[in-house]
CSV table of C-alpha atoms in Angstrom, one decimal:
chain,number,residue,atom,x,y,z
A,6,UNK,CA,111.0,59.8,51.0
A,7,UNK,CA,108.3,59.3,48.1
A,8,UNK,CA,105.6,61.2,47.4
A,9,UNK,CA,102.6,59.7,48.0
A,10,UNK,CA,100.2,61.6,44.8
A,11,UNK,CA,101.4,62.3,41.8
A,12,UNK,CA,103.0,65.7,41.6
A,13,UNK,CA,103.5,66.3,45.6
A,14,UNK,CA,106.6,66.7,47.0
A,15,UNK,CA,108.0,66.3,50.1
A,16,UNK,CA,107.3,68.9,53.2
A,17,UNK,CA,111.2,70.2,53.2
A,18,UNK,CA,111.1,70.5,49.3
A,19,UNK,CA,107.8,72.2,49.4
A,20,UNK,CA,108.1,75.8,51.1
A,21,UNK,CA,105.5,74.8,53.7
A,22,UNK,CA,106.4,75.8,57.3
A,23,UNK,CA,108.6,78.6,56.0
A,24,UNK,CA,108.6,81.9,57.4
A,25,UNK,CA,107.6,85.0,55.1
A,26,UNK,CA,108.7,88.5,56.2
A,27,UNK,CA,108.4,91.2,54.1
A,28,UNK,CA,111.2,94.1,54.7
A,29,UNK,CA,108.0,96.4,56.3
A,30,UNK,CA,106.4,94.2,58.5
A,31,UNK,CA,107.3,93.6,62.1
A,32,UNK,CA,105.1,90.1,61.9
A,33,UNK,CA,106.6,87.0,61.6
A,34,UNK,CA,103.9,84.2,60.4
A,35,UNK,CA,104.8,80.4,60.4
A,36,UNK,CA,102.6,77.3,59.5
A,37,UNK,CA,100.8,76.1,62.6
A,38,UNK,CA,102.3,79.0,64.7
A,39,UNK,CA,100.5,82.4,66.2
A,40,UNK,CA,101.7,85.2,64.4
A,41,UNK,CA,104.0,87.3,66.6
A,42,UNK,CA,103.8,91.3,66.4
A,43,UNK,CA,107.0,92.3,67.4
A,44,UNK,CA,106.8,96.6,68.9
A,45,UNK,CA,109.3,98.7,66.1
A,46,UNK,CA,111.6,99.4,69.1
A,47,UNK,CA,112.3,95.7,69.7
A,48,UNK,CA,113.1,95.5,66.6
A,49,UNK,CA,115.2,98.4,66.2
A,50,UNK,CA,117.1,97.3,69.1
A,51,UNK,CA,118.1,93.8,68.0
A,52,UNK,CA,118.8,95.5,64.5
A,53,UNK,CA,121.0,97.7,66.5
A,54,UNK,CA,122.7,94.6,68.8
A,55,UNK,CA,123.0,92.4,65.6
A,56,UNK,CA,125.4,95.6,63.8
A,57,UNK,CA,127.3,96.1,67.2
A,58,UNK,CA,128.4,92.3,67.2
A,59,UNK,CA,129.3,92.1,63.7
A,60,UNK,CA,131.4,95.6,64.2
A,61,UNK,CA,133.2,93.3,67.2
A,62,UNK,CA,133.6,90.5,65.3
A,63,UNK,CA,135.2,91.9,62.5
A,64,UNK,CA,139.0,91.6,62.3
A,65,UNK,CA,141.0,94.5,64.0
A,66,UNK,CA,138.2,96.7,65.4
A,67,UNK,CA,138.6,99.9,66.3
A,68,UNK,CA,137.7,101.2,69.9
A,69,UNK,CA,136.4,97.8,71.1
A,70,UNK,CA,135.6,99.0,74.5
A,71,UNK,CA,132.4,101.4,72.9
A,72,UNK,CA,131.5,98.8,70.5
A,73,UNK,CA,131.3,96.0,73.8
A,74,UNK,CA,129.7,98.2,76.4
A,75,UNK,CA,127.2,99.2,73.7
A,76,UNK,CA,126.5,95.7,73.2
A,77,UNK,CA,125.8,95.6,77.3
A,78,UNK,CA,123.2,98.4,77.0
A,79,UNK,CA,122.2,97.2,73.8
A,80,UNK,CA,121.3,93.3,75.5
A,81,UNK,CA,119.8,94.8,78.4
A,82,UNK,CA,117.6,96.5,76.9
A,83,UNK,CA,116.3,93.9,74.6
A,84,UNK,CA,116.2,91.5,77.9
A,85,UNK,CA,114.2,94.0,80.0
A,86,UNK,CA,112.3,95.2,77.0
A,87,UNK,CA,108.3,95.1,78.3
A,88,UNK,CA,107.2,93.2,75.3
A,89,UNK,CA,108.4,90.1,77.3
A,90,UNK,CA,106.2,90.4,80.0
A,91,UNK,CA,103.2,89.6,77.5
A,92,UNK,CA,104.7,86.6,75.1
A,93,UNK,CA,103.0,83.7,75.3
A,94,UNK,CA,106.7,82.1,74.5
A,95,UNK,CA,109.4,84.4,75.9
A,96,UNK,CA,112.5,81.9,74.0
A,97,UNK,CA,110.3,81.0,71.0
A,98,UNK,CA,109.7,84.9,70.6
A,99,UNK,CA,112.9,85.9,71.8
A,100,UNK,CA,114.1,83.4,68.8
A,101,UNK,CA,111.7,84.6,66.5
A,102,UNK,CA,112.8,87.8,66.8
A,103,UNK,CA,116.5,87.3,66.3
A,104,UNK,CA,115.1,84.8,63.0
A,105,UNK,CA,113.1,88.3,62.2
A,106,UNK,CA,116.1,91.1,61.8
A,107,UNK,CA,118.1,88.2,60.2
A,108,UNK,CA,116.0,88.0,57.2
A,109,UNK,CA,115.1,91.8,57.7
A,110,UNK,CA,118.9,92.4,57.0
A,111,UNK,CA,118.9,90.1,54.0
A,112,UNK,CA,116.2,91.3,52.4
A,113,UNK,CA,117.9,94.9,52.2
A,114,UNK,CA,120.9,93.5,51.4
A,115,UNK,CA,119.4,91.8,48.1
């Protein structure tokens, strides 16, 4: 693909469409999208379900039983959580959200 100005380059080269999160913000913003305001114990939660799976799903560990029926509660709780009930886009938030405590995690890892 060939940019069509001098100087332009393409959409995937160009940081357009990209999501920003800053490691305060519970607001996810992307190009031609709402902005979705996720509630801090949503986010907590998922924060909470995303450790829990990584503590399964690392070799050898120990007291597996806690670590999976804490992910149960852990996924009910994020599938019942009220915030649902008013998302224009349950999956697209439910995605969003996931996307969210990813680059959360990242960012406090840098």
């Amino acid at each position: 693909m060939t940019p069509t100005t001098p100087g332009a380059t393409p959409d995937h080269g160009s940081g357009r469409g990209v999501s920003d999160v800053t490691p305060n913000s519970n607001r996810r913003s992307n190009s031609g999208m709402d902005v979705t305001d996720f509630p801090d114990d949503l986010v907590q939660t998922q924060a909470a379900w995303n450790a829990t799976y990584d503590a399964l799903a690392a070799p050898r560990p120990s007291d597996t039983t806690a670590l999976r029926r804490r992910l149960l509660r852990l996924s009910a709780r994020l599938w019942w959580h009220p915030y649902w009930d008013t998302a224009r886009s349950a999956p697209a938030a439910r995605t969003e959200l996931r996307q969210l405590t990813r680059a959360r995690r990242a960012v406090q890892a840098a």
